[in-house]
Short mmCIF file of C-alpha atoms in Angstrom, two decimals:
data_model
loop_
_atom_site.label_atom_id
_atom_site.label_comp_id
_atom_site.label_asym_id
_atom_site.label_seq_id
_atom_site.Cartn_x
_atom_site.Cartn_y
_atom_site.Cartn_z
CA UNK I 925 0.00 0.00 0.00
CA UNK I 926 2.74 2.28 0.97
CA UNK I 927 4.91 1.63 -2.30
CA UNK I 928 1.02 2.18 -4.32
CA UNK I 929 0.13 5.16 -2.55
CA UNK I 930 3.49 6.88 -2.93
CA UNK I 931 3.78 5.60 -7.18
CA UNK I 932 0.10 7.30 -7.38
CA UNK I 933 1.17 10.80 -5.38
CA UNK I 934 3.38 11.74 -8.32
CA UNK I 935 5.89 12.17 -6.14
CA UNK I 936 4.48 14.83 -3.61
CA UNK I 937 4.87 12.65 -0.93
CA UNK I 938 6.52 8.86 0.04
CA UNK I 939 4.67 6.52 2.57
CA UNK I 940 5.79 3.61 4.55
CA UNK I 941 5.15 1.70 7.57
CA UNK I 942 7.86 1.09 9.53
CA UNK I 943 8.46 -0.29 13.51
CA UNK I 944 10.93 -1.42 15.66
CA UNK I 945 8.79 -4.80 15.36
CA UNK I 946 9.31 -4.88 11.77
CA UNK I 947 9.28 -8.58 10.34
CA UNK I 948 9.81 -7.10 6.66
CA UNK I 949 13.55 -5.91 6.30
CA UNK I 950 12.28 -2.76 4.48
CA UNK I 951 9.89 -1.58 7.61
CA UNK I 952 12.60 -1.17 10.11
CA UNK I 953 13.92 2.23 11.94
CA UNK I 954 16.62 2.85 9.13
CA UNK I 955 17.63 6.17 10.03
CA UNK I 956 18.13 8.99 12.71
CA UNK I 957 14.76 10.62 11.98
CA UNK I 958 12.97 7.00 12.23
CA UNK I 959 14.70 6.37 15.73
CA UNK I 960 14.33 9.90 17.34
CA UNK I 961 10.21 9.93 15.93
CA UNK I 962 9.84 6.57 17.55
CA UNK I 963 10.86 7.08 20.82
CA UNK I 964 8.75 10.14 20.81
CA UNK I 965 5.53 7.83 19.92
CA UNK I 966 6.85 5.30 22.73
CA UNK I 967 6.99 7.91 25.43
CA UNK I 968 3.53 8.40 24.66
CA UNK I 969 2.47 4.59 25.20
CA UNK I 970 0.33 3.78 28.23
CA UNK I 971 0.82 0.56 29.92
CA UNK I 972 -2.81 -1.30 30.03
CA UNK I 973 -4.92 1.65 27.91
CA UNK I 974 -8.81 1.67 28.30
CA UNK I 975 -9.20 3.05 25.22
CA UNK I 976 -7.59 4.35 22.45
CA UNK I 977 -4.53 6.58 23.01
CA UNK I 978 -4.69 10.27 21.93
CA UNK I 979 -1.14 9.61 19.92
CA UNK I 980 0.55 13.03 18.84
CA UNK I 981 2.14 12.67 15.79
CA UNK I 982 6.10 13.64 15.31
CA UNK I 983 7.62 15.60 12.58
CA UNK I 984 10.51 18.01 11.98
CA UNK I 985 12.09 19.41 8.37
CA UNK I 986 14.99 17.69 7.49
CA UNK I 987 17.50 17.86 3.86
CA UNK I 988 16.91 14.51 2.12
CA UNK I 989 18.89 13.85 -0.94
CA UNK I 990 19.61 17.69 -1.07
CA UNK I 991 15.72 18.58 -1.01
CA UNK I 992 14.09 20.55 2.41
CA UNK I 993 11.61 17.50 4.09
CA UNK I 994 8.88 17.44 6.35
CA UNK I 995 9.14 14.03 7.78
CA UNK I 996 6.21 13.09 9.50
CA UNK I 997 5.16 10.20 11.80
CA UNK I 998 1.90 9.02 13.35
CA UNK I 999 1.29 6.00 15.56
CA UNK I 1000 -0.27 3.04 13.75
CA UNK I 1001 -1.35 1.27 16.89
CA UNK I 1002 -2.98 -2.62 17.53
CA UNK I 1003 -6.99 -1.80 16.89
CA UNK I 1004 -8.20 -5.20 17.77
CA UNK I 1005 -7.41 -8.59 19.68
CA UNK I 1006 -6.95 -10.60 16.23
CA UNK I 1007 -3.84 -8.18 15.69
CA UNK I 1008 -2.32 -8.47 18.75
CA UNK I 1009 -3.21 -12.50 19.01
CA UNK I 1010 -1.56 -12.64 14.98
CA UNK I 1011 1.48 -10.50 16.16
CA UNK I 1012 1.99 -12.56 19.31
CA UNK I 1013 2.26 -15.67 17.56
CA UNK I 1014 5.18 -14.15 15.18
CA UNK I 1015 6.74 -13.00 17.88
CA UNK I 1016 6.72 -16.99 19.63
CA UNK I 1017 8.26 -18.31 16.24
CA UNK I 1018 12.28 -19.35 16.53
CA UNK I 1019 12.93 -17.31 13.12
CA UNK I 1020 11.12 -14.18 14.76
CA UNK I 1021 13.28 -14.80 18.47
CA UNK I 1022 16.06 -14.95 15.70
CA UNK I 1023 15.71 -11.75 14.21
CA UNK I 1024 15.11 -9.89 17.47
CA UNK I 1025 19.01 -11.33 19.31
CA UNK I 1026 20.67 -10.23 16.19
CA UNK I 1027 19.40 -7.10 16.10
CA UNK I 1028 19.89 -6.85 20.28
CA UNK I 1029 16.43 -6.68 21.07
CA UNK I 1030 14.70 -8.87 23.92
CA UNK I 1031 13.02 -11.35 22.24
CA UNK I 1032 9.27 -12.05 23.34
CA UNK I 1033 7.73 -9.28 23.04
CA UNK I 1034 3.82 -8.69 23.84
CA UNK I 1035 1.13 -6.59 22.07
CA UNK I 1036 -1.70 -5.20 23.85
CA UNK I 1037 -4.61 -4.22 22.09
CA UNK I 1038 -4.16 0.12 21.58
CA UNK I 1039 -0.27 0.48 22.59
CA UNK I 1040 1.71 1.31 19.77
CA UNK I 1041 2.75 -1.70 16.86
CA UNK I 1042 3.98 0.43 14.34
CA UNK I 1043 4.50 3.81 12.73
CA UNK I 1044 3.26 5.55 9.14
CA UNK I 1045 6.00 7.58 7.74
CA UNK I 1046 5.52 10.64 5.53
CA UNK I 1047 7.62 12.16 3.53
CA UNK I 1048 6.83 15.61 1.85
CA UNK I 1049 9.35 17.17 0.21
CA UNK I 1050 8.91 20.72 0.17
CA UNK I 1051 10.14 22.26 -3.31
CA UNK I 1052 7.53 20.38 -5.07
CA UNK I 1053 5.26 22.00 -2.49
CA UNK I 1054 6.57 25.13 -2.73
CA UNK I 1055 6.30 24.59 -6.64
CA UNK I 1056 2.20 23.37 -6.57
CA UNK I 1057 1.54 26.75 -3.67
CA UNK I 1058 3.23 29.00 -6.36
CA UNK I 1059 1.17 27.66 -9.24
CA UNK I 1060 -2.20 27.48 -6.75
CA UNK I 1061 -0.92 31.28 -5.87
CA UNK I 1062 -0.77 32.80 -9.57
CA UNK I 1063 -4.41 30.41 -10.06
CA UNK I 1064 -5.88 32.14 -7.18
CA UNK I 1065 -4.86 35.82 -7.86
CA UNK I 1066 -6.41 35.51 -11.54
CA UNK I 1067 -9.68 33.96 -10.06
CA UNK I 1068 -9.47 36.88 -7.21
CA UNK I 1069 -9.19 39.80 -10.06
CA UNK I 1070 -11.59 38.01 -12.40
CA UNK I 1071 -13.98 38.33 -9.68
CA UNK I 1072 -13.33 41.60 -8.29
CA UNK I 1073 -13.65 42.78 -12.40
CA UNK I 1074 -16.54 40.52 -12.03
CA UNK I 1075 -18.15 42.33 -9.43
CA UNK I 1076 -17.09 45.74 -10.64
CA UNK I 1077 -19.10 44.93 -13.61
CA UNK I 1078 -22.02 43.87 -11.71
CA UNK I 1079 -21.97 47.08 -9.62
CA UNK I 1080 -21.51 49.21 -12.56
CA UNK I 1081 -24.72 47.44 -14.38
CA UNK I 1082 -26.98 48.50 -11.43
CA UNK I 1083 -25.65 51.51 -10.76
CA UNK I 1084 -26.21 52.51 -14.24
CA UNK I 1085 -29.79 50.78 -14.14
CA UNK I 1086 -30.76 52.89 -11.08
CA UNK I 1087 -29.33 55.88 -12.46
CA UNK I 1088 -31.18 55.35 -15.54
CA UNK I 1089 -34.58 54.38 -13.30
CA UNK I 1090 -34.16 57.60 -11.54
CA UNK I 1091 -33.55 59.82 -14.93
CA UNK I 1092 -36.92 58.05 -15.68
CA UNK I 1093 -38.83 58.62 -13.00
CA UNK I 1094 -37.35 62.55 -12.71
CA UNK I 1095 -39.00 62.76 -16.64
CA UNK I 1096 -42.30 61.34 -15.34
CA UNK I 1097 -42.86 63.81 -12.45
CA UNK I 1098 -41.45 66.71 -14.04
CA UNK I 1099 -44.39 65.97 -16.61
CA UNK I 1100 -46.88 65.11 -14.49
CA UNK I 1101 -46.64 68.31 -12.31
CA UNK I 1102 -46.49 70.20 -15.40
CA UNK I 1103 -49.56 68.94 -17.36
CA UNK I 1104 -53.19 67.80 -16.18
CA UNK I 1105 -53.97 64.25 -15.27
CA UNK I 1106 -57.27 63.84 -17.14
CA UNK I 1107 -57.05 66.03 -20.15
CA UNK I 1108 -52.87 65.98 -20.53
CA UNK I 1109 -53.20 69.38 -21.33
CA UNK I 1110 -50.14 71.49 -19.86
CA UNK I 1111 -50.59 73.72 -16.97
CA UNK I 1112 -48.99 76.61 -19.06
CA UNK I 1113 -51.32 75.93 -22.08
CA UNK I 1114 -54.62 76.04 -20.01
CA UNK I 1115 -53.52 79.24 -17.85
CA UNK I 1116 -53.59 78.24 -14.28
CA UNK I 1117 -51.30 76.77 -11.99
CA UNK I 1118 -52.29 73.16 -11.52
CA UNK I 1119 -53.31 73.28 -7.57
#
């Protein structure tokens, strides 16, 4: 999934599991960042938890392979008994026991349903970022002044309309106070002041 996810990003962004309790070679704590996130996620662990934990994911920017990186990583944590009963059983195996002495962990290791199993790594690297904001920038100004121009146009239409309502409306009384309702005769022609 991790491999699929980060082929189908383009690029923005690489995704992996990893854990301390890898059994896949490729899912281990391979580097500085991996280590120093994980023990941040482990001093979050509760012994015996309830309920799920309220993990806090880890991050900081680092260069990878010259490029500025967020590196991010959340707690991927057992959710259920048949997870912790599956990873218990790899654990008991003598080719699991195996792996853990040569890589100078204590063997035996228990899962409890909600403590922390493994890790989802993120990597964003931030020119392409940078790049996608820039474009999504320029995009957003030209939608901003096509709508203000927009807008403007809008305005002008009705203020124009109103102006030309009230240029109207001026005409109309101007002639109605100066001729008489019924006959349309003007008050000049017929002598009198209309009253």
């Amino acid at each position: 999934v991790g491999e699929r996810v980060s082929v189908d990003s383009r690029g923005l962004y690489r995704y992996r599991p990893v854990s301390k309790w890898n059994l896949a070679a490729d899912q281990g704590l391979s580097d500085d960042f991996q280590r120093w996130a994980w023990a941040r996620l482990e001093e979050q662990d509760l012994p015996a938890p309830k309920e799920p934990i309220a993990w806090t994911p880890v991050w900081r920017i680092e260069t990878v392979d010259g490029v500025s990186t967020l590196r991010y990583m959340r707690a991927d944590p057992a959710v259920s008994q048949a997870c912790v009963n599956c990873h218990n059983a790899l654990e008991s195996r003598p080719q699991t026991v195996a792996l853990r002495t040569r890589a100078g962990m204590t063997p035996g290791k228990v899962f409890e349903v909600n403590r922390l199993m493994g890790a989802i790594e993120v990597q964003l690297p931030l020119d392409r970022v940078a790049a996608m904001a820039r474009d999504h920038s320029h995009m957003a100004l030209l939608s901003v002044l096509l709508l203000a121009l927009g807008g403007m146009l809008c305005i002008g239409y009705f203020v124009y309309a109103d102006v030309s309502r009230a240029r109207a409306l001026n005409h109309e009384l101007a002639w109605q106070a100066s001729h008489d309702a019924l006959t349309g005769d003007s008050s000049a022609a017929c002598g009198k002041p209309k009253s």
